[in-house]
GROMACS .gro file of C-alpha atoms in nm:
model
  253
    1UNK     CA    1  -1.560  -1.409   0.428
    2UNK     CA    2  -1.709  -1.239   0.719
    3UNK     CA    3  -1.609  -0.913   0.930
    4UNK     CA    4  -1.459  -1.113   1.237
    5UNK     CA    5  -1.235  -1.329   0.936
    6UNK     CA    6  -1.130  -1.018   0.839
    7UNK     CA    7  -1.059  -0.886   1.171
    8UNK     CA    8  -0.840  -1.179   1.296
    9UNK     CA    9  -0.634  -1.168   0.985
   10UNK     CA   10  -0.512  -0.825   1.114
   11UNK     CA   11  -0.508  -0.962   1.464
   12UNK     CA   12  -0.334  -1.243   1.289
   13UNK     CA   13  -0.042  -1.005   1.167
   14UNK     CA   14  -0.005  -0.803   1.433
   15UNK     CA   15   0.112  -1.096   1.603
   16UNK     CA   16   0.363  -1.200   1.352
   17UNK     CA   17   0.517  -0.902   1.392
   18UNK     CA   18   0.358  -0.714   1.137
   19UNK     CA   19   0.214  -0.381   1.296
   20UNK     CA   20   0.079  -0.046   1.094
   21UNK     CA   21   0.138   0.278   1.289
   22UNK     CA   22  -0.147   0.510   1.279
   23UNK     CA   23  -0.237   0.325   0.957
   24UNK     CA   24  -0.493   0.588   0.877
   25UNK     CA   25  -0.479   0.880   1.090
   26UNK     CA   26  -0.559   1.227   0.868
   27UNK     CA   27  -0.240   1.440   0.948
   28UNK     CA   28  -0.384   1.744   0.717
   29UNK     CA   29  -0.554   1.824   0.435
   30UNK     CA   30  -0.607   2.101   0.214
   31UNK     CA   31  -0.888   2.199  -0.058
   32UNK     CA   32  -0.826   2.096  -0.428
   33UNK     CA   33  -0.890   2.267  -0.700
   34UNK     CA   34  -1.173   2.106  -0.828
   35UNK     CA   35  -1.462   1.873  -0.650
   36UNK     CA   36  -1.400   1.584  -0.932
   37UNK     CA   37  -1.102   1.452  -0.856
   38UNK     CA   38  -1.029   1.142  -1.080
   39UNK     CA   39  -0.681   1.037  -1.016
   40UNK     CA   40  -0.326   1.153  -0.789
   41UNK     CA   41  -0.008   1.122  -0.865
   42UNK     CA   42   0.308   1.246  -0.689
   43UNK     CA   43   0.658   1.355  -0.809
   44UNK     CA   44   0.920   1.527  -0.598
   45UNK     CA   45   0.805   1.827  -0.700
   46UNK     CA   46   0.448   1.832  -0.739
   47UNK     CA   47   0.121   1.671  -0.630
   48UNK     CA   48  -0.045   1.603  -0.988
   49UNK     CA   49  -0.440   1.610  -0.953
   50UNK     CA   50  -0.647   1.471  -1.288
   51UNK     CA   51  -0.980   1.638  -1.236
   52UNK     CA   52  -1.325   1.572  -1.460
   53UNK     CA   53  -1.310   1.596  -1.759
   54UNK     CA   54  -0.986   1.649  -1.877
   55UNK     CA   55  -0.728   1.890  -1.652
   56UNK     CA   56  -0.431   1.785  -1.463
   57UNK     CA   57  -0.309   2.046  -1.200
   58UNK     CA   58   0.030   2.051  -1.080
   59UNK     CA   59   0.013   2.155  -0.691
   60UNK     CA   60   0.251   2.218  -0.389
   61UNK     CA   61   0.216   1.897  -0.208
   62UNK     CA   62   0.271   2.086   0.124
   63UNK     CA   63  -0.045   2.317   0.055
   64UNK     CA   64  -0.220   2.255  -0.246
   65UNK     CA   65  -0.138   2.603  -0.427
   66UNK     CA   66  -0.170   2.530  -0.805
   67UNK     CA   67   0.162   2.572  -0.978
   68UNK     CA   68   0.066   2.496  -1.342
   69UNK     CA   69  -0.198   2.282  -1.546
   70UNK     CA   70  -0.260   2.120  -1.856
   71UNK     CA   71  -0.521   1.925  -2.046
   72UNK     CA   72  -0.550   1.576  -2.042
   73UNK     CA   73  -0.543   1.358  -2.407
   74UNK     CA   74  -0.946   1.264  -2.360
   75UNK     CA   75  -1.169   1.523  -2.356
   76UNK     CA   76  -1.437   1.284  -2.124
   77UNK     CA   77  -1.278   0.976  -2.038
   78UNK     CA   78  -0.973   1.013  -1.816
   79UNK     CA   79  -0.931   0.848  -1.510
   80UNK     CA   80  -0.641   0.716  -1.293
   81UNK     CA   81  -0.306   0.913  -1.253
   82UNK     CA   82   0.066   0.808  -1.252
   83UNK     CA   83   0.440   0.981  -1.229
   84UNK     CA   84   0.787   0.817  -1.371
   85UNK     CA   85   1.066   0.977  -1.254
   86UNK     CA   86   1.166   0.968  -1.625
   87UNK     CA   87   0.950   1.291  -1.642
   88UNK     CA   88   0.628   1.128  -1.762
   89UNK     CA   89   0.238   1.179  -1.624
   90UNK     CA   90   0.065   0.821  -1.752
   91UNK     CA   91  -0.296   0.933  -1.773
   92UNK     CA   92  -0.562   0.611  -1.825
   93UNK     CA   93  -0.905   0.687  -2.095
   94UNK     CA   94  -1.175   0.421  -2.057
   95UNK     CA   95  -1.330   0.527  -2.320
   96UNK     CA   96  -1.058   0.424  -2.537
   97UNK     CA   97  -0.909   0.175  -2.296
   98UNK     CA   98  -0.571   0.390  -2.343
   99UNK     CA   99  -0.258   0.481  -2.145
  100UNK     CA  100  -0.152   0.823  -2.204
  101UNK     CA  101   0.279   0.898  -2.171
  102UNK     CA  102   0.277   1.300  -2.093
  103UNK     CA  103   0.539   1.545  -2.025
  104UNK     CA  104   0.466   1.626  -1.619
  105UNK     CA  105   0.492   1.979  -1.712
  106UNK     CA  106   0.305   2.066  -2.008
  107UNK     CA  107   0.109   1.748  -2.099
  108UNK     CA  108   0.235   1.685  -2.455
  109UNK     CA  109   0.171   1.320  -2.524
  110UNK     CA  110   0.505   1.134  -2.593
  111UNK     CA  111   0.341   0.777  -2.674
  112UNK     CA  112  -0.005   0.540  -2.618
  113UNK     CA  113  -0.073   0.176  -2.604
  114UNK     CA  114  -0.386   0.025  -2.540
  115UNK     CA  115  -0.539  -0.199  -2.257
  116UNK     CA  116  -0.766  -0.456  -2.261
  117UNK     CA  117  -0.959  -0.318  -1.998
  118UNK     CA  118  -1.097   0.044  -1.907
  119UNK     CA  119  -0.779   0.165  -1.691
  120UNK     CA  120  -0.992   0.315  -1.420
  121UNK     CA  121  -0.647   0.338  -1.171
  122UNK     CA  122  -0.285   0.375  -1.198
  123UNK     CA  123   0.011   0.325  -1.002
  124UNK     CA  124   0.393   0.295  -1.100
  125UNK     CA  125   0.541  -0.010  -0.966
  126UNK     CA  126   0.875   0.232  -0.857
  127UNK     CA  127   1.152   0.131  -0.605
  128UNK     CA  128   1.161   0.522  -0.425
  129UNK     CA  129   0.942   0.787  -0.402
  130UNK     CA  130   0.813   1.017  -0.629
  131UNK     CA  131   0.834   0.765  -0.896
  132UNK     CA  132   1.243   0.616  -0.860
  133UNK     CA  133   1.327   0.352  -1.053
  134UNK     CA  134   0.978   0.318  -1.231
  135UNK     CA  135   1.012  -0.049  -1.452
  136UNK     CA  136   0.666  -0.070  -1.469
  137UNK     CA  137   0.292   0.037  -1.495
  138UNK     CA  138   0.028  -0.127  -1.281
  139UNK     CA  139  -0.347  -0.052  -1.370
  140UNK     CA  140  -0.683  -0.176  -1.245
  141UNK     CA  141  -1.067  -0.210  -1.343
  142UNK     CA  142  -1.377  -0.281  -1.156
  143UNK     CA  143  -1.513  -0.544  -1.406
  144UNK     CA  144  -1.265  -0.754  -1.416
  145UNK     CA  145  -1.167  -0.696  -1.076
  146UNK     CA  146  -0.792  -0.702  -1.130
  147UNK     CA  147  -0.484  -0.523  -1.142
  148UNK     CA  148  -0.285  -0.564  -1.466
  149UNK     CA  149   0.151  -0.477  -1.420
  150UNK     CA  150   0.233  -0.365  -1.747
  151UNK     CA  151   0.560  -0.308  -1.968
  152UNK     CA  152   0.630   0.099  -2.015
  153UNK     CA  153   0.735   0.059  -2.331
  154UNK     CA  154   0.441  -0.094  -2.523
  155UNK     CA  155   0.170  -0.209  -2.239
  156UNK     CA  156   0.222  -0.542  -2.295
  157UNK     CA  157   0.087  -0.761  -1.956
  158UNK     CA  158   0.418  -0.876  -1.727
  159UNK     CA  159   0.179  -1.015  -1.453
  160UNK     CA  160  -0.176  -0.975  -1.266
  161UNK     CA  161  -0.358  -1.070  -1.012
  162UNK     CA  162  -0.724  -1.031  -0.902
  163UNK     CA  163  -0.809  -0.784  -0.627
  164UNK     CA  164  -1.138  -0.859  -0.449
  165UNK     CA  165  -1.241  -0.489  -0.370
  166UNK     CA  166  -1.091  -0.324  -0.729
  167UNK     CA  167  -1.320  -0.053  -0.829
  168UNK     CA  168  -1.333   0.229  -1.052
  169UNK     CA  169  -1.139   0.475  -0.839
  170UNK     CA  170  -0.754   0.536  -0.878
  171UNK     CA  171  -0.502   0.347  -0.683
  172UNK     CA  172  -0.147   0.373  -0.570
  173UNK     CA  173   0.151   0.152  -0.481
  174UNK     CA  174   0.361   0.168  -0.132
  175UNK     CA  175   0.694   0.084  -0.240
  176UNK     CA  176   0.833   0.031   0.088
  177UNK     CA  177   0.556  -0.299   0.158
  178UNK     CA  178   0.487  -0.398  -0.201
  179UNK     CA  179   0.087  -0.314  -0.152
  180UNK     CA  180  -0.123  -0.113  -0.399
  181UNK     CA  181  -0.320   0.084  -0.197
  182UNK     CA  182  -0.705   0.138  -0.309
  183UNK     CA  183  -1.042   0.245  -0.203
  184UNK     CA  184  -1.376   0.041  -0.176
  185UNK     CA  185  -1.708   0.160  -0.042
  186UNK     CA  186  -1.581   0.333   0.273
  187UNK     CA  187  -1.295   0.206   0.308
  188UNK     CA  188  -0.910   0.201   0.167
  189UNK     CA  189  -0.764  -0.162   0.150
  190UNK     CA  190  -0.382  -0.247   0.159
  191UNK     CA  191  -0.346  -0.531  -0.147
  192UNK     CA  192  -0.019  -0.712  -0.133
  193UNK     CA  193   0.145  -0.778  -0.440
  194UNK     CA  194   0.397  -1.069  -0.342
  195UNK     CA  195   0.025  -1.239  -0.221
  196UNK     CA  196  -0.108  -1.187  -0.570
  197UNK     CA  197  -0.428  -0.901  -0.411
  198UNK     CA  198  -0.461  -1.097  -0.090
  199UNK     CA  199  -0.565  -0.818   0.150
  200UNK     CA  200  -0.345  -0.777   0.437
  201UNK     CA  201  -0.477  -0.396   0.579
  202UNK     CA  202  -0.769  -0.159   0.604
  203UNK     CA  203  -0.896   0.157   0.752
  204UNK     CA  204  -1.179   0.379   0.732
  205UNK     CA  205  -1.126   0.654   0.434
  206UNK     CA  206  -1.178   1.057   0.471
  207UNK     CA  207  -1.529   1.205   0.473
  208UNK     CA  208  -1.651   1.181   0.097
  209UNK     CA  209  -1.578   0.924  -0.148
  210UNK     CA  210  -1.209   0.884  -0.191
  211UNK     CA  211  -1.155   0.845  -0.588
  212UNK     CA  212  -0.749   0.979  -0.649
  213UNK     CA  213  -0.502   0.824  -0.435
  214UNK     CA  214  -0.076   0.868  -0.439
  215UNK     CA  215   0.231   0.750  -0.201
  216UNK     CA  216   0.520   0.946  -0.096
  217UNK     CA  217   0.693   0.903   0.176
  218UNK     CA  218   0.503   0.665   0.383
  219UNK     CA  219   0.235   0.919   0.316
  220UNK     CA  220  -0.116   0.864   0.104
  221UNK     CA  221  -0.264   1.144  -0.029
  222UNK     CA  222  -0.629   1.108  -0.118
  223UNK     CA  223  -0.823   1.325  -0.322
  224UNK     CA  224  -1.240   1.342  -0.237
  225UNK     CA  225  -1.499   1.448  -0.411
  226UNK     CA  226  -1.593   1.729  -0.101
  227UNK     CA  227  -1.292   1.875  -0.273
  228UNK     CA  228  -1.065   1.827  -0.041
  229UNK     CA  229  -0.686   1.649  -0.038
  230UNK     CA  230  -0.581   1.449   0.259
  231UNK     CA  231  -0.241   1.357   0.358
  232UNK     CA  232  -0.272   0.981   0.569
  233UNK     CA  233  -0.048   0.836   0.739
  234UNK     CA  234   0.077   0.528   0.610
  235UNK     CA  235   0.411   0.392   0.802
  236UNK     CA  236   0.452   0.012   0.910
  237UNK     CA  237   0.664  -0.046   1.169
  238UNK     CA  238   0.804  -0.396   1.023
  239UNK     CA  239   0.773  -0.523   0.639
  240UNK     CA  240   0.533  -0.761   0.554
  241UNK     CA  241   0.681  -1.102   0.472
  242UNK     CA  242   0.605  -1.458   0.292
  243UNK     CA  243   0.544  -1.585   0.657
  244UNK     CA  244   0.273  -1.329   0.752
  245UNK     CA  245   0.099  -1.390   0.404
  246UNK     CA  246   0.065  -1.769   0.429
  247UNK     CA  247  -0.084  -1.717   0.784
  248UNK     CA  248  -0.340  -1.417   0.648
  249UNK     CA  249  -0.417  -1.661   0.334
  250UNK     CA  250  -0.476  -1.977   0.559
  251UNK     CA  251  -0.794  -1.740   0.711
  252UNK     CA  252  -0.948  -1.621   0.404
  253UNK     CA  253  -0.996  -1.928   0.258
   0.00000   0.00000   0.00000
């Protein structure tokens, strides 16, 4: 698929009624605590930041003033952050192809299962923000290049779908239009989830490679490895329905 497909797609769903507002625009950012970000995740409390190898840091989302930290259950491997509102950090290990349950405060690992698949991103597939009615776990590798939505209680796969830009880099799901949100090259693509990882949005990432990514709020918050946190905007103006899909599908194929 070439770049003008791609652009008359979003031309396509603009005029279905289907419009982002200031999809992209950098309303602040703030410097991170460490340069290797590997994965965001965001409660109502606290922006959690997994940086290499093994911390998590618990910051003031407004900020970025470190309010606690803890170490992660690889001592290497982790990569890809996500928050439950039942009080749980899910940290992903491809070394061991493992999810992680931790206590968001203290890290203490509650419970594992294994993948089969290095679980490079994470994203809770919640109904609010900050993690709300979490029912289940979405996760996503490079090689396959799919996202996997898995039980909580054991891992086991409810569903997938391929995504045709997954990479190694954390992702993040927008509640409010059922995408999991993503980064590629230069880029950050919109995947829908109801269109099994057809891409329906894009815009141009922060400066630096954008590796941990989390929603609140209509908000993305990016983490980059110039050590620096963005807050994006990320508000539609109308939800993205079956209609819009089949029209966005018809052009991609």
């Amino acid at each position: 698929m070439g770049r003008n497909c791609f652009r008359l797609a979003l031309i396509t769903l603009c005029a279905v009624g289907v419009a982002f507002a200031a999809l992209g625009n950098i309303l602040g950012s703030y410097k991170a605590p460490s340069n290797n970000i590997r994965g965001l995740a965001r409660s109502g409390t606290y922006l959690h930041v997994l940086a290499h190898p093994n911390i998590v840091y618990n910051l003031n989302p407004a900020n970025g003033s470190v309010r606690g930290s803890w170490t992660a259950p690889s001592s290497t491997s982790n990569r890809g952050l996500a928050y439950s509102a039942t009080g749980y950090v899910w940290v992903g290990s491809y070394n061991d192809d493992t999810v992680y349950r931790c206590h968001w405060t203290t890290g203490s690992v509650y419970g594992s299962w294994r993948v089969n698949h290095d679980p490079f991103g994470l994203a809770p597939h919640q109904t609010g923000d900050g993690g709300v009615g979490t029912t289940a776990l979405f996760s996503s590798d490079s090689a396959p290049s799919y996202t996997w939505r898995h039980s909580l209680a054991n891992g086991s796969v409810l569903s997938s779908f391929p995504m045709p830009q997954a990479d190694y880099r954390d992702i993040t799901y927008d509640h409010r239009n059922d995408l999991i949100w993503g980064a590629y090259g230069p880029n950050i693509y919109g995947y829908s989830v109801a269109g099994k990882g057809l891409i329906v949005a894009s815009f141009l990432a922060p400066p630096s490679t954008s590796y941990g990514m989390a929603y609140y709020n209509s908000v993305l918050f990016i983490g980059c490895t110039n050590g620096y946190i963005y807050r994006v905007e990320c508000r539609p103006t109308v939800g993205i329905g079956p209609a819009s899909l089949g029209k966005v599908k018809a052009l991609f194929q």
